[in-house]
CSV table of C-alpha atoms in Angstrom, one decimal:
chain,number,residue,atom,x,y,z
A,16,UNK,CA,0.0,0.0,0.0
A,17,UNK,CA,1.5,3.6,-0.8
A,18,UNK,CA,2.5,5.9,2.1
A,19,UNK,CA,-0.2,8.8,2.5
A,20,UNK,CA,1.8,12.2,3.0
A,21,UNK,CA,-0.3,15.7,3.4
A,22,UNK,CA,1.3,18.5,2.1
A,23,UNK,CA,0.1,22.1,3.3
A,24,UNK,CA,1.6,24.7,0.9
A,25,UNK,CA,1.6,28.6,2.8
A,26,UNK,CA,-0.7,31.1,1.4
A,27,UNK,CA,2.2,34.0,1.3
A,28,UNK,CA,4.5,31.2,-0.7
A,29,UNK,CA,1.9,31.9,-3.6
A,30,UNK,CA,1.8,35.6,-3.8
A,31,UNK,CA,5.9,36.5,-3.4
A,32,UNK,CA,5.5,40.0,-2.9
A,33,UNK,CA,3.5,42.7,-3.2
A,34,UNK,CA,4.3,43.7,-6.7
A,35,UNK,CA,3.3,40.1,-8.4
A,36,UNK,CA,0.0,39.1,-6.6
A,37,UNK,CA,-2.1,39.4,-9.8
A,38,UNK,CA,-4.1,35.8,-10.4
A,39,UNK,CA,-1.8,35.0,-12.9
A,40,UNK,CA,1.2,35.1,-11.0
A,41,UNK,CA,-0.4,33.5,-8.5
A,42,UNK,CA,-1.1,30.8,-10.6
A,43,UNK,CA,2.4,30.6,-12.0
A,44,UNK,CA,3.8,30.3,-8.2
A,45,UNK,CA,1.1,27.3,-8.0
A,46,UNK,CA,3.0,25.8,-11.1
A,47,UNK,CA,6.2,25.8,-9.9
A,48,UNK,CA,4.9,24.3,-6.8
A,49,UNK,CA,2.9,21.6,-8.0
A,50,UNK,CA,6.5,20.3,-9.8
A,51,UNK,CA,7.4,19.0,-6.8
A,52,UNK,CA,4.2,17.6,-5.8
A,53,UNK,CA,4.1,15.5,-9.1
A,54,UNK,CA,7.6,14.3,-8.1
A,55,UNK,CA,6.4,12.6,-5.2
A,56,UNK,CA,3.0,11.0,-7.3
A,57,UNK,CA,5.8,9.6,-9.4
A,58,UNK,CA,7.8,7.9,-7.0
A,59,UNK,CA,4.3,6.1,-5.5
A,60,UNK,CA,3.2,8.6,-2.5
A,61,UNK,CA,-0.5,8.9,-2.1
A,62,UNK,CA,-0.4,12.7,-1.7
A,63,UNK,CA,-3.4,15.4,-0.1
A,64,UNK,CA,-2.6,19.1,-0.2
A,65,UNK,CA,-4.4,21.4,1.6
A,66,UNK,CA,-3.4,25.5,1.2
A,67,UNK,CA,-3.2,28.5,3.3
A,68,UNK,CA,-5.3,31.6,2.0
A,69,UNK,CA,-4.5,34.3,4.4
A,70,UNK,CA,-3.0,37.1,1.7
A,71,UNK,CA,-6.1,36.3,-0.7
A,72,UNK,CA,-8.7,36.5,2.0
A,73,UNK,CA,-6.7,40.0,2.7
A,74,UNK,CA,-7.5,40.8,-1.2
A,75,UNK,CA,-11.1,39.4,-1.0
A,76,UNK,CA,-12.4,41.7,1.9
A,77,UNK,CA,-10.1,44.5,0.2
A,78,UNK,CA,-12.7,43.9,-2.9
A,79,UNK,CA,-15.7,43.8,-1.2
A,80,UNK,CA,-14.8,47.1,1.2
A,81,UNK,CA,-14.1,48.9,-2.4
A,82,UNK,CA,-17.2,47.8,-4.4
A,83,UNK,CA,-19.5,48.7,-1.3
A,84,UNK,CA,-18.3,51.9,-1.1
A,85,UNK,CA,-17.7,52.9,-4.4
A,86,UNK,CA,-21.0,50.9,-6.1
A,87,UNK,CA,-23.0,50.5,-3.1
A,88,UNK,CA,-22.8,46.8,-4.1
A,89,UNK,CA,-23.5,44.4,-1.1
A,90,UNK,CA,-20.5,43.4,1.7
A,91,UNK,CA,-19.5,39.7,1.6
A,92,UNK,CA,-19.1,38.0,5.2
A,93,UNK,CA,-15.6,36.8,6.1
A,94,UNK,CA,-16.5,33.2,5.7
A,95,UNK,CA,-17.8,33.6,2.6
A,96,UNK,CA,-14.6,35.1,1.7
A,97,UNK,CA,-12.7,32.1,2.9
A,98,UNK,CA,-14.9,29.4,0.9
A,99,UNK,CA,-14.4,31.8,-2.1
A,100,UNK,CA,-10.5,31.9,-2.1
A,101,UNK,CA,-11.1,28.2,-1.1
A,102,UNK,CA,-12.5,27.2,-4.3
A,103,UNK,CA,-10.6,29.9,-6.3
A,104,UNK,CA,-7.0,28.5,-4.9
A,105,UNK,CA,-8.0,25.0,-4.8
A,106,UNK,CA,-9.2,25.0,-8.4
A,107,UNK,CA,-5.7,26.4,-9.9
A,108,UNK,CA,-3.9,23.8,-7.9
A,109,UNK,CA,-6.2,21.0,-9.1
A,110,UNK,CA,-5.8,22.7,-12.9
A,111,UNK,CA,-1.7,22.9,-12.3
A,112,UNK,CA,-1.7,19.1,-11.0
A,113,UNK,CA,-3.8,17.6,-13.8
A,114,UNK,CA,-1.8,19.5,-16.5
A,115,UNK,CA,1.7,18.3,-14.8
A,116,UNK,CA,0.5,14.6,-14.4
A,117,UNK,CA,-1.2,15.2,-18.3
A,118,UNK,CA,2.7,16.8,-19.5
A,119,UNK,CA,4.3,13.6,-17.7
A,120,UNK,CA,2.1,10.7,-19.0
A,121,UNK,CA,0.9,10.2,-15.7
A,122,UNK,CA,-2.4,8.3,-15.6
A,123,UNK,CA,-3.8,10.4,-12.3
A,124,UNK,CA,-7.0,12.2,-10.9
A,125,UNK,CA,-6.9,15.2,-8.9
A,126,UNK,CA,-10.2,16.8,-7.0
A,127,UNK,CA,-10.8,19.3,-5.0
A,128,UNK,CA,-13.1,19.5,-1.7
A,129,UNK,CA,-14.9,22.5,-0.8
A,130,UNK,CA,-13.9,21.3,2.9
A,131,UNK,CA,-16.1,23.0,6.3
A,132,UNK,CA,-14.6,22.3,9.5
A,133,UNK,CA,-16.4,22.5,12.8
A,134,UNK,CA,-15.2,25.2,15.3
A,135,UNK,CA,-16.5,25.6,19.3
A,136,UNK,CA,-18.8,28.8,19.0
A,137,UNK,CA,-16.9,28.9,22.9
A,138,UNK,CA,-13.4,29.1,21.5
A,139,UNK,CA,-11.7,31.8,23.4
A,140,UNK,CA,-10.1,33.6,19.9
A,141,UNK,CA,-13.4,34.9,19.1
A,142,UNK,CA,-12.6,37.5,21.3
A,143,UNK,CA,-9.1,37.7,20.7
A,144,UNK,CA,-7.9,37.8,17.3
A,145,UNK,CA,-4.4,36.3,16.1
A,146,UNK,CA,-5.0,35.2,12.8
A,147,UNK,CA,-2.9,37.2,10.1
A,148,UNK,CA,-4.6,38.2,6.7
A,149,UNK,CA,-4.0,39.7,4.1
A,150,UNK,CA,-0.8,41.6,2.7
A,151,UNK,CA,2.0,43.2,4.8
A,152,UNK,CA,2.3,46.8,5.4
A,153,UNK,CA,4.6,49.7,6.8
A,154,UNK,CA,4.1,50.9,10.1
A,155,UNK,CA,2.6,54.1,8.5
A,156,UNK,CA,0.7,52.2,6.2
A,157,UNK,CA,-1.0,50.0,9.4
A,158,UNK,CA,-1.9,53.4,11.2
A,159,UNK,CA,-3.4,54.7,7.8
A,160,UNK,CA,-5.9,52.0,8.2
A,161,UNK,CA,-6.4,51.4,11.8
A,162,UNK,CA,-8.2,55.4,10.9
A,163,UNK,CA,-10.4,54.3,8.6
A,164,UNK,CA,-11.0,50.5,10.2
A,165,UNK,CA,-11.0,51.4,13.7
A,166,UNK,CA,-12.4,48.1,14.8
A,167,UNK,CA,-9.1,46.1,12.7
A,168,UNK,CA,-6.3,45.2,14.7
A,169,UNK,CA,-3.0,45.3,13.2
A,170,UNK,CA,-0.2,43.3,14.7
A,171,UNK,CA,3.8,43.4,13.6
A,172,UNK,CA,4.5,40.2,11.8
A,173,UNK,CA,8.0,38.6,12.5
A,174,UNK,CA,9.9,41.5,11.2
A,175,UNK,CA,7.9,41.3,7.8
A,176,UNK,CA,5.8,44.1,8.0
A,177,UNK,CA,2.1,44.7,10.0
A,178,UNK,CA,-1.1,42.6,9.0
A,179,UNK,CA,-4.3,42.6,10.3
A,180,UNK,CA,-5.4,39.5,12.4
A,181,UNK,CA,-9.1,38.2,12.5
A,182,UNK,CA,-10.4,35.4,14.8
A,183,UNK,CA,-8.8,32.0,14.6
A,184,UNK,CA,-10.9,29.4,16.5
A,185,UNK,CA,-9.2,26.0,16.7
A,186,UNK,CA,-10.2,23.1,14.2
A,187,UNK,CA,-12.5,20.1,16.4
A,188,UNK,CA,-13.7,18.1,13.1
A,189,UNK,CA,-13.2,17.6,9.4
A,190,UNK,CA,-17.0,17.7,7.9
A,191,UNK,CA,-16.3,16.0,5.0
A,192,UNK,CA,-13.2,13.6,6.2
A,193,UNK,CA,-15.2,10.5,4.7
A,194,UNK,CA,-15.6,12.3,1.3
A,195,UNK,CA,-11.8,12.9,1.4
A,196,UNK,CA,-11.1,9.3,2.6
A,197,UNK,CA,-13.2,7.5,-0.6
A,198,UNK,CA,-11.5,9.8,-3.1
A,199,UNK,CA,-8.0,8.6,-1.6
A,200,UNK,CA,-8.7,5.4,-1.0
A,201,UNK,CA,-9.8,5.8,-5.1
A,202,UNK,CA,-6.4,7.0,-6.1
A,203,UNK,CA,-7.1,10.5,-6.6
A,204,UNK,CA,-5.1,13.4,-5.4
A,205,UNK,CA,-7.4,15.6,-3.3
A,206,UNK,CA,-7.0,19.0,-2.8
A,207,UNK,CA,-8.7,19.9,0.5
A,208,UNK,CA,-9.4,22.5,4.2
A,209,UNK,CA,-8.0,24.7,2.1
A,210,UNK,CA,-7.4,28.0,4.1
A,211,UNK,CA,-8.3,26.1,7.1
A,212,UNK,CA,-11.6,24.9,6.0
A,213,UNK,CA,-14.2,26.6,6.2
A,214,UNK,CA,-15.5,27.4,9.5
A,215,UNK,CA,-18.5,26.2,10.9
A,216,UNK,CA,-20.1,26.0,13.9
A,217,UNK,CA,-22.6,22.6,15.2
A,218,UNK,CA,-26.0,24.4,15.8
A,219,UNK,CA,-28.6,21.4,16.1
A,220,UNK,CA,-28.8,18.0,15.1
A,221,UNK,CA,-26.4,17.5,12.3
A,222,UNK,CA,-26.5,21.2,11.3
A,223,UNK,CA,-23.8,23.8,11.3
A,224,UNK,CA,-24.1,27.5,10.8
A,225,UNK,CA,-21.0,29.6,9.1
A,226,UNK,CA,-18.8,31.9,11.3
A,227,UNK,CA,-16.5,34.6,10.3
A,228,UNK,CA,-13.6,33.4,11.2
A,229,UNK,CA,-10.0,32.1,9.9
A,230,UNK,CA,-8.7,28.9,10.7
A,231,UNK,CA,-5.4,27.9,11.2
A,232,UNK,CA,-4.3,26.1,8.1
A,233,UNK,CA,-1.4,24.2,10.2
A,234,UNK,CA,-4.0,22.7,12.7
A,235,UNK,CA,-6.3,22.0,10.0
A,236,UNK,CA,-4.4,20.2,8.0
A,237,UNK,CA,-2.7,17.8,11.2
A,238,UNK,CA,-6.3,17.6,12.4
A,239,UNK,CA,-7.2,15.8,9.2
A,240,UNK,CA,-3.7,13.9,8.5
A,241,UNK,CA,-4.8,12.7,12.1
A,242,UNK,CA,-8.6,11.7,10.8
A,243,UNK,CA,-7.2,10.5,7.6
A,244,UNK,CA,-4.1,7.9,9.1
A,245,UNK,CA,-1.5,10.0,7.0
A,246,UNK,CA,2.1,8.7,8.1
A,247,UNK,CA,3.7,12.1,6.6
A,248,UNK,CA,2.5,16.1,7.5
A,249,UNK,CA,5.1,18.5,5.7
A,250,UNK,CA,4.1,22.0,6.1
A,251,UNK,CA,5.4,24.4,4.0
A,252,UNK,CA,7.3,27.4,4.8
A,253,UNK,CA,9.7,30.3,3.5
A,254,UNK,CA,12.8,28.6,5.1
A,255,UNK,CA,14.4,25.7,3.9
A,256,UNK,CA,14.9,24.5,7.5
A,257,UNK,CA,13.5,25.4,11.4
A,258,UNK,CA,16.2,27.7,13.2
A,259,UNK,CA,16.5,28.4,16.6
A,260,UNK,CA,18.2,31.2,17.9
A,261,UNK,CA,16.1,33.0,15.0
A,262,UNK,CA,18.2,36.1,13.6
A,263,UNK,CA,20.5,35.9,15.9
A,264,UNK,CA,24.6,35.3,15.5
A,265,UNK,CA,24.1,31.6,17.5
A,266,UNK,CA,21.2,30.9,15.0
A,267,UNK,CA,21.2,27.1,14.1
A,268,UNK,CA,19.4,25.1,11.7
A,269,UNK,CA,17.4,22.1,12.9
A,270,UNK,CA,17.7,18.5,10.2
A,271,UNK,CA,16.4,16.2,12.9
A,272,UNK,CA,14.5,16.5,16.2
A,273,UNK,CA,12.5,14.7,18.4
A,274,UNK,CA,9.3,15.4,20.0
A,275,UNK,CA,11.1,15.8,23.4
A,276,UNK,CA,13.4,18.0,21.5
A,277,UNK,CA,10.8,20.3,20.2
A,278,UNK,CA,8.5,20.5,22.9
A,279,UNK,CA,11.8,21.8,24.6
A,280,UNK,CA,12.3,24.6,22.4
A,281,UNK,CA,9.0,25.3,22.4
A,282,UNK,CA,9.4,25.8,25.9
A,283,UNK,CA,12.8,28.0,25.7
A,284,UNK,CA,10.8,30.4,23.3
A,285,UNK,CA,12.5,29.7,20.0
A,286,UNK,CA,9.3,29.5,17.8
A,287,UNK,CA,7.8,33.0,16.7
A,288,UNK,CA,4.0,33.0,17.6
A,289,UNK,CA,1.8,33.6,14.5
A,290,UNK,CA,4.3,33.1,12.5
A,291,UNK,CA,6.9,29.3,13.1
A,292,UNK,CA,5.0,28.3,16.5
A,293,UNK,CA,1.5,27.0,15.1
A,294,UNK,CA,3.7,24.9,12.8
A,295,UNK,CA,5.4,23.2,15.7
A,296,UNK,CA,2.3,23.0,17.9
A,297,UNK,CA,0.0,21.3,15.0
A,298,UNK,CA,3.6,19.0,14.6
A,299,UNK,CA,3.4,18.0,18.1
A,300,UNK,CA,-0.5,17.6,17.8
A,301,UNK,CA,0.1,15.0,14.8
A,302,UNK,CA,2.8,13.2,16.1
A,303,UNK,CA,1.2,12.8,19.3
A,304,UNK,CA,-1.8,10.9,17.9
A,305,UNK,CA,-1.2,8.6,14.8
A,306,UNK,CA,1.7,10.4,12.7
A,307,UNK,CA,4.8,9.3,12.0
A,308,UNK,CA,7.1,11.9,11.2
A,309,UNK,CA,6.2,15.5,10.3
A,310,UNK,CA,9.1,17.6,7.9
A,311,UNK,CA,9.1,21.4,7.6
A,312,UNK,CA,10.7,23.1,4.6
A,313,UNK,CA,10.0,25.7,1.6
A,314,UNK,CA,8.0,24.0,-1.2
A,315,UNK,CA,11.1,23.9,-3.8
A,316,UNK,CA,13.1,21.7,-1.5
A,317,UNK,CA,10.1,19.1,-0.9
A,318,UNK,CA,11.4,16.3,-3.6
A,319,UNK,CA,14.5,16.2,-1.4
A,320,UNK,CA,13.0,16.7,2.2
A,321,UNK,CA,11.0,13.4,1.8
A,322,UNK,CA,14.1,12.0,1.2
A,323,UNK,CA,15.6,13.4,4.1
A,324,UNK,CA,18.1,15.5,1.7
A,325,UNK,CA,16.4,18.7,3.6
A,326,UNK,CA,13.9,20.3,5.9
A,327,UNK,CA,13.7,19.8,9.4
A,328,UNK,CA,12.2,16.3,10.2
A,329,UNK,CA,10.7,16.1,13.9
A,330,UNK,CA,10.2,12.3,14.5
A,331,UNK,CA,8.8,10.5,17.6
């Protein structure tokens, strides 16, 4: 039987900067991407991917702000947002995937879930938003809008610039884990929780209400490697390896760790919150229930991380 490896690939690490975050570019950074995902098809992984969405959910609500003011036309809630970019992201991966299998003679189906997952209406984040969307900005830039938005708040991102942070309630199921199961289990690639899923809260019997909201794309993706018995999580990043010592002169780059090992550094304050920390926590939360190894690294190093040629591999 093939070895079943997630793959979450960062929202920023498909719009590079702000000066190429058209679709089209965006679609080209999905190419390049999806290279390396067909690599590991070829070699006999069963692969999922799920995405992050939080610069194109920035982009979405930045749409809707504009056309309500400027046309009157009507405002689009936050999750509504999410399922858009959901479908819109999800849908250029699937098209990128087909056309690389299709260019390789590869004889293999991708599909894509429009994926809710449940959320406690209780979760303490609903009153304290840490979830970063949308583009980075100046200092300046941040106060500009705090003016006009005064109920936004705008935090500093790991040195990169401010972003505004919404609610980010943590993931409790995977609605339509069964759907994603029988496509695997059929042989297709599935694209899936993209953005985190779409979050939804339980409101009866077997009913769920949408929230606004932005899920964690790290914890939604371990929550359904966990629901799904992947062996492999690798999340995606903008560094080939995890450092410790971030930015400083004793910085060291990490190939292979344990789970004691981590849980240590997560302890000494070596992981960035918002930024390398919900990466190492939905690690831990994997590995901790059926998971066999998790590997972090940039998407163009992934044909040689699952090879254990690069990334940083934390292993029970």
């Amino acid at each position: 039987m093939s070895k079943l490896v997630i793959v979450a690939i960062g929202g920023n690490s498909l719009v590079r900067d702000n000066g190429r975050d058209s679709i089209q570019d965006q679609y080209e950074a999905v190419r390049e991407t999806v290279v390396n995902i067909a690599d590991m098809v070829q070699e006999g992984y069963k692969v999922v991917v799920t995405h992050g969405n939080g610069p194109q959910v920035g982009f979405a609500m930045q749409r809707v702000e504009i056309a309500s003011e400027v046309s009157g036309m009507p405002t689009i809630p936050l999750v509504n947002c999410v399922a858009d970019t959901q479908g819109g992201i999800g849908y250029q991966i699937q098209q990128a995937l087909t056309n690389e299998f299709a260019r390789r003679g590869i004889n293999k189906k991708v599909a894509s879930v429009i994926t809710q997952v449940e959320v406690s209406k209780d979760d303490p984040n609903f009153q304290n938003p840490t979830k970063p969307v949308g583009s980075f900005f100046t200092l300046e830039q941040a106060e500009a809008m705090k003016k006009d938005h005064p109920d936004w708040v705008m935090i500093e991102d790991s040195g990169r610039g401010y972003r505004r942070v919404v609610p980010s309630p943590k993931p409790i199921d995977i609605v339509e884990k069964d759907a994603i199961k029988s496509l695997i289990d059929a042989d297709y690639v599935v694209i899936a929780v993209g953005g985190g899923g779409i979050p939804v809260v339980r409101t009866g019997d077997n009913t769920y209400d949408g929230v606004d909201a932005v899920i964690d794309k790290d914890f939604a993706t371990s929550l359904l490697a966990e629901q799904v018995n992947a062996e492999t999580l690798i999340i995606t990043t903008g560094v080939s390896r995890v450092c410790i010592n971030f930015g400083k002169p004793n910085q060291k780059a990490l190939e292979k760790i344990t789970v004691e090992e981590t849980k240590q550094y997560v302890t000494e304050n070596h992981f960035a919150p918002g930024s390398m920390l919900p990466k190492i926590e939905a690690s831990l939360s994997f590995l901790e229930k059926n998971g066999s190894r998790v590997i972090i690294t940039n998407p163009e190093s992934l044909k040689d991380a699952i090879h254990e040629r690069a990334g940083t591999h934390i292993v029970k």
